[in-house]
Structure formats: C-alpha cells, structure tokens
Amino acid sequence: MTDAVREITYRDAVREAIREALLADPRVFLMGEDVGRYGGCYAVTKGLLDEFGPERIRDTPLSESAFVGAGIGAALGGMRPIVEIMTVNFSLLALDQIVNNAATIRHMSGGQFAVPLVIRMATGAGRQLAAQHSHSLEGWYAHIPGLKVVTPATLEDARFMLAAALSDPNPVLIFEHVMLYNRSGVLPPDPRPVDIQSATVRRAGQHLTLITYGGTLFKTLDAAEALAKEGIEAEVIDLRVLRPLDAEVPIPYPHHLEEAALPQPAAIVAAAKATMGG
C-alpha cells in the first residue's frame, strides 16, 4: 500500500508486482530469457538480479519448451514460478507444455496435483516489429480449458493482478501489451485488490457498448470521448479476463461425462427454444 498518489509507468508497475511477490514468498522465483543480467527484453526485470540473486532470478537457455516445462515441474513441486516468455510468438515453441501439460494435469489427476504457474508474455503490435514479433495470440489461449488468460491494461491491473495469479492453483497466462510499457499515470493511495475473474466498466454510457481489452483499451476510451462530443455516450467494458468466460472443461474420460461436456441435440434444441421464448 502506498502513502500517496504517485506517478509510475506500466513497466515499473509490473516490476513492483514481481518484486513484492519475491519478497512475500520464498517459493516465488522468476525465469526466462534475458530476465537477469540484461534486465528483460522490455526492461521490466531490471535490477531484480542484483537484489535477489541468480537463485530467484534465473536466466534460461533459448529453449521455451525446456524452461516452460521446468516451470511446470517446479509448480508441481510446490514452488511458485513466474515464467517470462520474451514475446508471445515464442510461446508457440512451448505449446505442448502449455496446452497438453499445464492446462490438463489438475483435471487428469482428479485434482490431486495443482499447477500454480504464472506465464508472462509480451503481446501485440505497434513497434514496427513486423510479422515475426507482432502477434496477438491471447485469443488462441482463451480457447484452452484449464488455463486462465488475463490482459492487464491499466496501471492498477498491471500492479495487482500478479498476486491473484500467483495464489491461483491453475496456470495463469498474463499478456502484457508492448505499447503499454511506457505508458505512465498515477496509482491511487489505497488500491483495492484486483481479481482475475471478471470484466470491468471503464466508462459509463447509455447508447452503445464498446468491448475491448489490453492495448486497445485506451484507444477505445479515446474513441468514446470523441463520440461523446457528438452526443453519443458509449459504455466501455474492459474484458481483462479472456478466460474463463464460460464452463468449458478438458474433455473427461468417462463416457457419460464426455457426453455431458459436448453439445448434444437435446441441449441444442432446448437452447434454441429458450432463445425463441419457448
């Protein structure tokens, strides 16, 4: 908790969140490419190696499958790893670990094993990094049962979502838009805890609703301001949490549960009749 309103960048808000987590829990450690001596590709982790040492801030080889897999193993072993993937396109090299292991282990073990893993990734375009490094793949991951996918856009979310993510027994993917790192603003003196369960209204409006998340939030707020000058009051909703949005689950093995998890004709008919008011 801070004593007064203060100016801070999104980058520094993320760094403060990581530092707070490292100080609060000896099980927490950070690992990824260039997170230590270099201070992170976007300078988010600058200075943390000097403060916490190489046991807590671990530079990894250039092998996403290896260090994401190591993070899963560490989480299963009782640690609270924060894995940084430099940019989201590199996460494709660890899809097997993320989708087939982290997302499914708790379900397939009947809840006996949890995977309290946090994976941070830089996402989005706007820095002229071309087709190789401008992906926005959070929508892909939002379709994977067993994962939680969050997209902090505001300083408050960047600063306080990490604590909620680390306390979750499920793997949480945090997507940080590259165009937000330099954005600055003020943190309130008495910030409230940020959940990773729900969307939030960023602007009230009565004529239409604009739904957004991540790097497009502030563009959408600017658009709403322009609309207001023309007499159109737009509500702006920041999704923040792309998953879970519904009750999808990893497909179960027993036949009756598999049937229940998949759309069936009777359920489709019932939904259609409900839509028609029947």
PDB file of C-alpha atoms in Angstrom:
ATOM      1  CA  MET A   1       0.000   0.000   0.000  1.00  0.00           C
ATOM      2  CA  THR A   2       1.285   3.437  -0.872  1.00  0.00           C
ATOM      3  CA  ASP A   3       1.024   6.564   1.231  1.00  0.00           C
ATOM      4  CA  ALA A   4       0.133   8.988  -1.563  1.00  0.00           C
ATOM      5  CA  VAL A   5      -0.807   9.208  -5.203  1.00  0.00           C
ATOM      6  CA  ARG A   6       2.342   8.703  -7.270  1.00  0.00           C
ATOM      7  CA  GLU A   7       3.417   8.679 -10.899  1.00  0.00           C
ATOM      8  CA  ILE A   8       4.507   5.320 -12.305  1.00  0.00           C
ATOM      9  CA  THR A   9       4.895   3.582 -15.644  1.00  0.00           C
ATOM     10  CA  TYR A  10       3.222   0.334 -16.620  1.00  0.00           C
ATOM     11  CA  ARG A  11       6.694  -1.230 -16.817  1.00  0.00           C
ATOM     12  CA  ASP A  12       7.548  -0.204 -13.261  1.00  0.00           C
ATOM     13  CA  ALA A  13       4.144  -1.345 -12.024  1.00  0.00           C
ATOM     14  CA  VAL A  14       4.849  -4.834 -13.346  1.00  0.00           C
ATOM     15  CA  ARG A  15       8.332  -4.768 -11.813  1.00  0.00           C
ATOM     16  CA  GLU A  16       6.916  -3.723  -8.427  1.00  0.00           C
ATOM     17  CA  ALA A  17       4.417  -6.567  -8.578  1.00  0.00           C
ATOM     18  CA  ILE A  18       7.172  -9.105  -9.248  1.00  0.00           C
ATOM     19  CA  ARG A  19       9.404  -7.644  -6.529  1.00  0.00           C
ATOM     20  CA  GLU A  20       6.564  -7.700  -4.000  1.00  0.00           C
ATOM     21  CA  ALA A  21       5.870 -11.353  -4.819  1.00  0.00           C
ATOM     22  CA  LEU A  22       9.543 -12.279  -4.421  1.00  0.00           C
ATOM     23  CA  LEU A  23       9.732 -10.536  -1.049  1.00  0.00           C
ATOM     24  CA  ALA A  24       6.491 -12.041   0.204  1.00  0.00           C
ATOM     25  CA  ASP A  25       7.066 -15.712  -0.633  1.00  0.00           C
ATOM     26  CA  PRO A  26      10.394 -17.591  -0.832  1.00  0.00           C
ATOM     27  CA  ARG A  27       8.753 -20.095  -3.185  1.00  0.00           C
ATOM     28  CA  VAL A  28       8.420 -17.438  -5.880  1.00  0.00           C
ATOM     29  CA  PHE A  29      11.139 -17.170  -8.492  1.00  0.00           C
ATOM     30  CA  LEU A  30      11.377 -15.711 -11.999  1.00  0.00           C
ATOM     31  CA  MET A  31      12.939 -17.309 -15.029  1.00  0.00           C
ATOM     32  CA  GLY A  32      13.166 -16.613 -18.728  1.00  0.00           C
ATOM     33  CA  GLU A  33      15.438 -15.402 -21.478  1.00  0.00           C
ATOM     34  CA  ASP A  34      17.493 -12.331 -20.545  1.00  0.00           C
ATOM     35  CA  VAL A  35      15.494 -11.604 -17.382  1.00  0.00           C
ATOM     36  CA  GLY A  36      18.621 -11.406 -15.221  1.00  0.00           C
ATOM     37  CA  ARG A  37      21.768  -9.575 -16.308  1.00  0.00           C
ATOM     38  CA  TYR A  38      20.086  -7.897 -19.273  1.00  0.00           C
ATOM     39  CA  GLY A  39      17.053  -6.862 -17.222  1.00  0.00           C
ATOM     40  CA  GLY A  40      14.439  -8.213 -19.601  1.00  0.00           C
ATOM     41  CA  CYS A  41      13.722  -7.502 -23.251  1.00  0.00           C
ATOM     42  CA  TYR A  42      11.434  -4.614 -22.190  1.00  0.00           C
ATOM     43  CA  ALA A  43      13.466  -3.705 -19.062  1.00  0.00           C
ATOM     44  CA  VAL A  44      10.709  -4.962 -16.757  1.00  0.00           C
ATOM     45  CA  THR A  45      13.083  -7.024 -14.595  1.00  0.00           C
ATOM     46  CA  LYS A  46      15.963  -4.546 -14.473  1.00  0.00           C
ATOM     47  CA  GLY A  47      17.691  -4.582 -11.087  1.00  0.00           C
ATOM     48  CA  LEU A  48      15.996  -7.693  -9.734  1.00  0.00           C
ATOM     49  CA  LEU A  49      19.035  -9.939 -10.233  1.00  0.00           C
ATOM     50  CA  ASP A  50      21.191  -7.633  -8.109  1.00  0.00           C
ATOM     51  CA  GLU A  51      18.595  -7.638  -5.337  1.00  0.00           C
ATOM     52  CA  PHE A  52      17.534 -11.291  -5.295  1.00  0.00           C
ATOM     53  CA  GLY A  53      20.427 -13.199  -6.860  1.00  0.00           C
ATOM     54  CA  PRO A  54      20.602 -15.923  -9.516  1.00  0.00           C
ATOM     55  CA  GLU A  55      18.605 -18.471  -7.495  1.00  0.00           C
ATOM     56  CA  ARG A  56      15.497 -16.281  -7.641  1.00  0.00           C
ATOM     57  CA  ILE A  57      16.109 -14.544 -10.987  1.00  0.00           C
ATOM     58  CA  ARG A  58      17.160 -17.226 -13.465  1.00  0.00           C
ATOM     59  CA  ASP A  59      18.402 -16.580 -16.987  1.00  0.00           C
ATOM     60  CA  THR A  60      17.461 -19.547 -19.153  1.00  0.00           C
ATOM     61  CA  PRO A  61      18.750 -21.040 -22.394  1.00  0.00           C
ATOM     62  CA  LEU A  62      16.928 -20.110 -25.608  1.00  0.00           C
ATOM     63  CA  SER A  63      14.566 -23.061 -25.312  1.00  0.00           C
ATOM     64  CA  GLU A  64      10.965 -22.209 -24.467  1.00  0.00           C
ATOM     65  CA  SER A  65       9.903 -25.844 -24.318  1.00  0.00           C
ATOM     66  CA  ALA A  66      12.616 -26.540 -21.745  1.00  0.00           C
ATOM     67  CA  PHE A  67      12.099 -23.637 -19.366  1.00  0.00           C
ATOM     68  CA  VAL A  68       8.298 -23.681 -19.546  1.00  0.00           C
ATOM     69  CA  GLY A  69       8.452 -27.404 -18.825  1.00  0.00           C
ATOM     70  CA  ALA A  70      10.798 -26.686 -15.923  1.00  0.00           C
ATOM     71  CA  GLY A  71       8.298 -24.137 -14.629  1.00  0.00           C
ATOM     72  CA  ILE A  72       5.531 -26.728 -14.705  1.00  0.00           C
ATOM     73  CA  GLY A  73       7.720 -29.159 -12.803  1.00  0.00           C
ATOM     74  CA  ALA A  74       8.617 -26.516 -10.231  1.00  0.00           C
ATOM     75  CA  ALA A  75       4.940 -25.665  -9.728  1.00  0.00           C
ATOM     76  CA  LEU A  76       4.102 -29.329  -9.251  1.00  0.00           C
ATOM     77  CA  GLY A  77       6.919 -29.476  -6.710  1.00  0.00           C
ATOM     78  CA  GLY A  78       5.435 -26.711  -4.581  1.00  0.00           C
ATOM     79  CA  MET A  79       7.207 -23.656  -5.947  1.00  0.00           C
ATOM     80  CA  ARG A  80       5.501 -20.560  -7.364  1.00  0.00           C
ATOM     81  CA  PRO A  81       7.350 -19.881 -10.623  1.00  0.00           C
ATOM     82  CA  ILE A  82       6.877 -16.826 -12.802  1.00  0.00           C
ATOM     83  CA  VAL A  83       7.970 -17.735 -16.319  1.00  0.00           C
ATOM     84  CA  GLU A  84       8.629 -14.909 -18.767  1.00  0.00           C
ATOM     85  CA  ILE A  85       8.352 -15.644 -22.485  1.00  0.00           C
ATOM     86  CA  MET A  86      10.018 -12.782 -24.291  1.00  0.00           C
ATOM     87  CA  THR A  87       7.300 -12.317 -26.928  1.00  0.00           C
ATOM     88  CA  VAL A  88       4.107 -14.256 -27.476  1.00  0.00           C
ATOM     89  CA  ASN A  89       5.198 -15.768 -30.784  1.00  0.00           C
ATOM     90  CA  PHE A  90       7.939 -17.655 -28.940  1.00  0.00           C
ATOM     91  CA  SER A  91       5.260 -19.362 -26.842  1.00  0.00           C
ATOM     92  CA  LEU A  92       4.454 -21.456 -29.909  1.00  0.00           C
ATOM     93  CA  LEU A  93       7.662 -23.357 -29.155  1.00  0.00           C
ATOM     94  CA  ALA A  94       6.143 -24.389 -25.811  1.00  0.00           C
ATOM     95  CA  LEU A  95       2.591 -25.208 -26.926  1.00  0.00           C
ATOM     96  CA  ASP A  96       2.886 -28.843 -25.868  1.00  0.00           C
ATOM     97  CA  GLN A  97       3.966 -27.845 -22.371  1.00  0.00           C
ATOM     98  CA  ILE A  98       1.285 -25.163 -22.005  1.00  0.00           C
ATOM     99  CA  VAL A  99      -1.679 -26.851 -23.697  1.00  0.00           C
ATOM    100  CA  ASN A 100      -1.078 -30.549 -23.121  1.00  0.00           C
ATOM    101  CA  ASN A 101       0.569 -30.415 -19.695  1.00  0.00           C
ATOM    102  CA  ALA A 102      -0.031 -27.257 -17.660  1.00  0.00           C
ATOM    103  CA  ALA A 103      -3.667 -26.970 -18.720  1.00  0.00           C
ATOM    104  CA  THR A 104      -4.613 -30.616 -18.165  1.00  0.00           C
ATOM    105  CA  ILE A 105      -2.669 -32.034 -15.216  1.00  0.00           C
ATOM    106  CA  ARG A 106      -5.031 -30.856 -12.487  1.00  0.00           C
ATOM    107  CA  HIS A 107      -8.054 -32.221 -14.351  1.00  0.00           C
ATOM    108  CA  MET A 108      -6.485 -35.538 -15.319  1.00  0.00           C
ATOM    109  CA  SER A 109      -5.191 -36.128 -11.790  1.00  0.00           C
ATOM    110  CA  GLY A 110      -8.650 -35.625 -10.326  1.00  0.00           C
ATOM    111  CA  GLY A 111      -7.466 -32.520  -8.518  1.00  0.00           C
ATOM    112  CA  GLN A 112      -4.565 -34.285  -6.803  1.00  0.00           C
ATOM    113  CA  PHE A 113      -1.955 -32.076  -8.482  1.00  0.00           C
ATOM    114  CA  ALA A 114      -2.161 -28.335  -8.998  1.00  0.00           C
ATOM    115  CA  VAL A 115      -0.041 -26.289 -11.391  1.00  0.00           C
ATOM    116  CA  PRO A 116       0.241 -22.802  -9.800  1.00  0.00           C
ATOM    117  CA  LEU A 117       2.294 -21.454 -12.688  1.00  0.00           C
ATOM    118  CA  VAL A 118       2.273 -17.873 -13.981  1.00  0.00           C
ATOM    119  CA  ILE A 119       3.479 -17.233 -17.524  1.00  0.00           C
ATOM    120  CA  ARG A 120       4.035 -13.617 -18.585  1.00  0.00           C
ATOM    121  CA  MET A 121       4.243 -12.712 -22.271  1.00  0.00           C
ATOM    122  CA  ALA A 122       4.619  -9.512 -24.259  1.00  0.00           C
ATOM    123  CA  THR A 123       1.951  -9.327 -26.945  1.00  0.00           C
ATOM    124  CA  GLY A 124       0.652  -7.047 -29.667  1.00  0.00           C
ATOM    125  CA  ALA A 125       1.816  -4.750 -32.429  1.00  0.00           C
ATOM    126  CA  GLY A 126       2.718  -1.085 -32.755  1.00  0.00           C
ATOM    127  CA  ARG A 127       6.513  -1.056 -32.522  1.00  0.00           C
ATOM    128  CA  GLN A 128       7.203  -1.935 -36.162  1.00  0.00           C
ATOM    129  CA  LEU A 129       8.418  -5.402 -35.285  1.00  0.00           C
ATOM    130  CA  ALA A 130       6.762  -6.881 -38.383  1.00  0.00           C
ATOM    131  CA  ALA A 131       5.129 -10.257 -38.783  1.00  0.00           C
ATOM    132  CA  GLN A 132       7.518 -12.270 -36.608  1.00  0.00           C
ATOM    133  CA  HIS A 133       7.062 -10.313 -33.368  1.00  0.00           C
ATOM    134  CA  SER A 134       3.686  -8.584 -33.575  1.00  0.00           C
ATOM    135  CA  HIS A 135       1.355 -11.451 -32.783  1.00  0.00           C
ATOM    136  CA  SER A 136      -1.673 -11.205 -30.520  1.00  0.00           C
ATOM    137  CA  LEU A 137      -2.316 -14.849 -29.689  1.00  0.00           C
ATOM    138  CA  GLU A 138      -4.149 -14.424 -26.395  1.00  0.00           C
ATOM    139  CA  GLY A 139      -7.361 -15.308 -28.254  1.00  0.00           C
ATOM    140  CA  TRP A 140      -5.889 -18.703 -29.073  1.00  0.00           C
ATOM    141  CA  TYR A 141      -5.087 -19.458 -25.470  1.00  0.00           C
ATOM    142  CA  ALA A 142      -8.521 -18.261 -24.358  1.00  0.00           C
ATOM    143  CA  HIS A 143      -9.935 -21.378 -26.051  1.00  0.00           C
ATOM    144  CA  ILE A 144      -7.920 -23.806 -23.905  1.00  0.00           C
ATOM    145  CA  PRO A 145      -9.771 -25.357 -20.943  1.00  0.00           C
ATOM    146  CA  GLY A 146      -7.642 -25.407 -17.815  1.00  0.00           C
ATOM    147  CA  LEU A 147      -5.918 -22.077 -18.422  1.00  0.00           C
ATOM    148  CA  LYS A 148      -6.719 -18.628 -17.122  1.00  0.00           C
ATOM    149  CA  VAL A 149      -5.907 -15.794 -19.506  1.00  0.00           C
ATOM    150  CA  VAL A 150      -5.682 -12.196 -18.285  1.00  0.00           C
ATOM    151  CA  THR A 151      -4.797  -8.983 -20.098  1.00  0.00           C
ATOM    152  CA  PRO A 152      -3.943  -6.123 -17.712  1.00  0.00           C
ATOM    153  CA  ALA A 153      -4.280  -2.752 -19.400  1.00  0.00           C
ATOM    154  CA  THR A 154      -4.360  -0.250 -16.540  1.00  0.00           C
ATOM    155  CA  LEU A 155      -1.614   0.525 -14.050  1.00  0.00           C
ATOM    156  CA  GLU A 156      -3.711  -0.952 -11.251  1.00  0.00           C
ATOM    157  CA  ASP A 157      -4.188  -4.229 -13.091  1.00  0.00           C
ATOM    158  CA  ALA A 158      -0.513  -4.406 -14.064  1.00  0.00           C
ATOM    159  CA  ARG A 159       0.480  -3.806 -10.445  1.00  0.00           C
ATOM    160  CA  PHE A 160      -2.017  -6.008  -8.609  1.00  0.00           C
ATOM    161  CA  MET A 161      -3.142  -8.848 -10.896  1.00  0.00           C
ATOM    162  CA  LEU A 162       0.060 -10.830 -10.342  1.00  0.00           C
ATOM    163  CA  ALA A 163      -0.708 -11.525  -6.683  1.00  0.00           C
ATOM    164  CA  ALA A 164      -4.074 -13.018  -7.600  1.00  0.00           C
ATOM    165  CA  ALA A 165      -2.458 -15.055 -10.368  1.00  0.00           C
ATOM    166  CA  LEU A 166       0.190 -16.500  -8.046  1.00  0.00           C
ATOM    167  CA  SER A 167      -2.419 -17.536  -5.498  1.00  0.00           C
ATOM    168  CA  ASP A 168      -4.460 -19.414  -8.095  1.00  0.00           C
ATOM    169  CA  PRO A 169      -3.982 -23.203  -8.245  1.00  0.00           C
ATOM    170  CA  ASN A 170      -4.351 -23.138 -12.028  1.00  0.00           C
ATOM    171  CA  PRO A 171      -1.862 -21.921 -14.631  1.00  0.00           C
ATOM    172  CA  VAL A 172      -2.409 -18.241 -15.411  1.00  0.00           C
ATOM    173  CA  LEU A 173      -1.191 -16.574 -18.600  1.00  0.00           C
ATOM    174  CA  ILE A 174      -0.631 -12.811 -18.338  1.00  0.00           C
ATOM    175  CA  PHE A 175      -0.449 -10.917 -21.627  1.00  0.00           C
ATOM    176  CA  GLU A 176       1.246  -7.510 -21.404  1.00  0.00           C
ATOM    177  CA  HIS A 177       0.807  -5.343 -24.495  1.00  0.00           C
ATOM    178  CA  VAL A 178       4.119  -3.929 -25.691  1.00  0.00           C
ATOM    179  CA  MET A 179       2.646  -0.479 -26.305  1.00  0.00           C
ATOM    180  CA  LEU A 180       1.668  -0.142 -22.651  1.00  0.00           C
ATOM    181  CA  TYR A 181       5.119  -0.497 -21.063  1.00  0.00           C
ATOM    182  CA  ASN A 182       5.985   3.189 -21.449  1.00  0.00           C
ATOM    183  CA  ARG A 183       2.520   4.435 -20.511  1.00  0.00           C
ATOM    184  CA  SER A 184       2.553   6.393 -17.265  1.00  0.00           C
ATOM    185  CA  GLY A 185      -0.060   7.526 -14.807  1.00  0.00           C
ATOM    186  CA  VAL A 186      -0.821   7.522 -11.116  1.00  0.00           C
ATOM    187  CA  LEU A 187      -1.603   4.735  -8.710  1.00  0.00           C
ATOM    188  CA  PRO A 188      -4.212   5.528  -6.055  1.00  0.00           C
ATOM    189  CA  PRO A 189      -3.032   5.734  -2.437  1.00  0.00           C
ATOM    190  CA  ASP A 190      -5.342   2.927  -1.334  1.00  0.00           C
ATOM    191  CA  PRO A 191      -5.565   0.419  -4.199  1.00  0.00           C
ATOM    192  CA  ARG A 192      -8.150  -2.335  -3.987  1.00  0.00           C
ATOM    193  CA  PRO A 193      -7.274  -5.969  -4.733  1.00  0.00           C
ATOM    194  CA  VAL A 194      -7.700  -6.860  -8.398  1.00  0.00           C
ATOM    195  CA  ASP A 195      -9.482 -10.090  -9.228  1.00  0.00           C
ATOM    196  CA  ILE A 196      -8.787 -12.295 -12.239  1.00  0.00           C
ATOM    197  CA  GLN A 197     -12.368 -13.411 -12.642  1.00  0.00           C
ATOM    198  CA  SER A 198     -14.343 -10.591 -14.179  1.00  0.00           C
ATOM    199  CA  ALA A 199     -14.518  -7.704 -16.611  1.00  0.00           C
ATOM    200  CA  THR A 200     -14.978  -4.110 -15.501  1.00  0.00           C
ATOM    201  CA  VAL A 201     -16.673  -0.984 -16.814  1.00  0.00           C
ATOM    202  CA  ARG A 202     -14.101   1.708 -17.628  1.00  0.00           C
ATOM    203  CA  ARG A 203     -16.626   4.294 -18.829  1.00  0.00           C
ATOM    204  CA  ALA A 204     -20.384   4.517 -18.351  1.00  0.00           C
ATOM    205  CA  GLY A 205     -22.626   5.109 -21.348  1.00  0.00           C
ATOM    206  CA  GLN A 206     -26.195   4.646 -22.446  1.00  0.00           C
ATOM    207  CA  HIS A 207     -26.231   4.490 -26.244  1.00  0.00           C
ATOM    208  CA  LEU A 208     -23.926   1.608 -27.102  1.00  0.00           C
ATOM    209  CA  THR A 209     -21.280  -0.631 -25.584  1.00  0.00           C
ATOM    210  CA  LEU A 210     -17.684  -0.916 -26.777  1.00  0.00           C
ATOM    211  CA  ILE A 211     -15.915  -4.092 -25.610  1.00  0.00           C
ATOM    212  CA  THR A 212     -12.136  -4.111 -25.506  1.00  0.00           C
ATOM    213  CA  TYR A 213      -9.065  -5.356 -23.636  1.00  0.00           C
ATOM    214  CA  GLY A 214      -5.328  -4.876 -23.325  1.00  0.00           C
ATOM    215  CA  GLY A 215      -3.590  -2.472 -25.661  1.00  0.00           C
ATOM    216  CA  THR A 216      -6.801  -1.262 -27.308  1.00  0.00           C
ATOM    217  CA  LEU A 217      -8.433  -0.065 -24.079  1.00  0.00           C
ATOM    218  CA  PHE A 218      -7.090   3.470 -24.227  1.00  0.00           C
ATOM    219  CA  LYS A 219      -7.763   3.794 -27.945  1.00  0.00           C
ATOM    220  CA  THR A 220     -11.334   2.755 -27.219  1.00  0.00           C
ATOM    221  CA  LEU A 221     -11.604   5.296 -24.406  1.00  0.00           C
ATOM    222  CA  ASP A 222     -10.321   7.978 -26.791  1.00  0.00           C
ATOM    223  CA  ALA A 223     -12.930   6.910 -29.326  1.00  0.00           C
ATOM    224  CA  ALA A 224     -15.640   7.089 -26.653  1.00  0.00           C
ATOM    225  CA  GLU A 225     -14.534  10.609 -25.799  1.00  0.00           C
ATOM    226  CA  ALA A 226     -14.758  11.594 -29.470  1.00  0.00           C
ATOM    227  CA  LEU A 227     -18.236  10.054 -29.702  1.00  0.00           C
ATOM    228  CA  ALA A 228     -19.343  11.946 -26.599  1.00  0.00           C
ATOM    229  CA  LYS A 229     -18.538  15.234 -28.337  1.00  0.00           C
ATOM    230  CA  GLU A 230     -21.085  14.208 -30.958  1.00  0.00           C
ATOM    231  CA  GLY A 231     -23.719  13.354 -28.375  1.00  0.00           C
ATOM    232  CA  ILE A 232     -23.139   9.600 -28.350  1.00  0.00           C
ATOM    233  CA  GLU A 233     -22.436   8.190 -24.901  1.00  0.00           C
ATOM    234  CA  ALA A 234     -20.598   4.888 -25.238  1.00  0.00           C
ATOM    235  CA  GLU A 235     -20.061   2.444 -22.414  1.00  0.00           C
ATOM    236  CA  VAL A 236     -16.556   0.919 -22.439  1.00  0.00           C
ATOM    237  CA  ILE A 237     -16.073  -2.550 -20.984  1.00  0.00           C
ATOM    238  CA  ASP A 238     -12.553  -3.856 -20.367  1.00  0.00           C
ATOM    239  CA  LEU A 239     -12.713  -7.645 -20.519  1.00  0.00           C
ATOM    240  CA  ARG A 240      -9.423  -8.006 -18.560  1.00  0.00           C
ATOM    241  CA  VAL A 241     -10.072 -11.751 -18.246  1.00  0.00           C
ATOM    242  CA  LEU A 242     -10.376 -13.591 -21.555  1.00  0.00           C
ATOM    243  CA  ARG A 243     -10.734 -16.932 -19.879  1.00  0.00           C
ATOM    244  CA  PRO A 244     -12.718 -18.278 -18.132  1.00  0.00           C
ATOM    245  CA  LEU A 245     -15.734 -16.824 -19.921  1.00  0.00           C
ATOM    246  CA  ASP A 246     -17.824 -19.973 -19.673  1.00  0.00           C
ATOM    247  CA  ALA A 247     -17.864 -23.517 -18.313  1.00  0.00           C
ATOM    248  CA  GLU A 248     -15.725 -25.361 -20.803  1.00  0.00           C
ATOM    249  CA  VAL A 249     -13.578 -28.155 -19.240  1.00  0.00           C
ATOM    250  CA  PRO A 250     -10.856 -30.554 -20.500  1.00  0.00           C
ATOM    251  CA  ILE A 251     -12.676 -33.487 -22.092  1.00  0.00           C
ATOM    252  CA  PRO A 252     -13.229 -36.171 -19.419  1.00  0.00           C
ATOM    253  CA  TYR A 253     -12.665 -39.893 -19.962  1.00  0.00           C
ATOM    254  CA  PRO A 254     -15.929 -41.497 -18.656  1.00  0.00           C
ATOM    255  CA  HIS A 255     -18.490 -41.777 -21.453  1.00  0.00           C
ATOM    256  CA  HIS A 256     -21.337 -40.099 -19.565  1.00  0.00           C
ATOM    257  CA  LEU A 257     -19.131 -37.142 -18.610  1.00  0.00           C
ATOM    258  CA  GLU A 258     -17.804 -36.806 -22.141  1.00  0.00           C
ATOM    259  CA  GLU A 259     -21.401 -36.746 -23.393  1.00  0.00           C
ATOM    260  CA  ALA A 260     -22.261 -34.060 -20.844  1.00  0.00           C
ATOM    261  CA  ALA A 261     -19.261 -31.928 -21.845  1.00  0.00           C
ATOM    262  CA  LEU A 262     -20.101 -31.975 -25.565  1.00  0.00           C
ATOM    263  CA  PRO A 263     -23.066 -30.275 -27.271  1.00  0.00           C
ATOM    264  CA  GLN A 264     -25.918 -32.766 -27.723  1.00  0.00           C
ATOM    265  CA  PRO A 265     -29.067 -32.467 -29.893  1.00  0.00           C
ATOM    266  CA  ALA A 266     -31.422 -32.180 -26.904  1.00  0.00           C
ATOM    267  CA  ALA A 267     -29.375 -29.367 -25.376  1.00  0.00           C
ATOM    268  CA  ILE A 268     -29.175 -27.532 -28.697  1.00  0.00           C
ATOM    269  CA  VAL A 269     -32.952 -27.799 -29.129  1.00  0.00           C
ATOM    270  CA  ALA A 270     -33.538 -26.523 -25.596  1.00  0.00           C
ATOM    271  CA  ALA A 271     -31.220 -23.545 -26.172  1.00  0.00           C
ATOM    272  CA  ALA A 272     -32.944 -22.722 -29.467  1.00  0.00           C
ATOM    273  CA  LYS A 273     -36.403 -22.845 -27.876  1.00  0.00           C
ATOM    274  CA  ALA A 274     -35.230 -20.653 -24.996  1.00  0.00           C
ATOM    275  CA  THR A 275     -33.923 -18.099 -27.481  1.00  0.00           C
ATOM    276  CA  MET A 276     -37.293 -18.100 -29.249  1.00  0.00           C
ATOM    277  CA  GLY A 277     -39.087 -17.706 -25.937  1.00  0.00           C
ATOM    278  CA  GLY A 278     -40.412 -21.262 -25.960  1.00  0.00           C
TER     279      GLY A 278
END
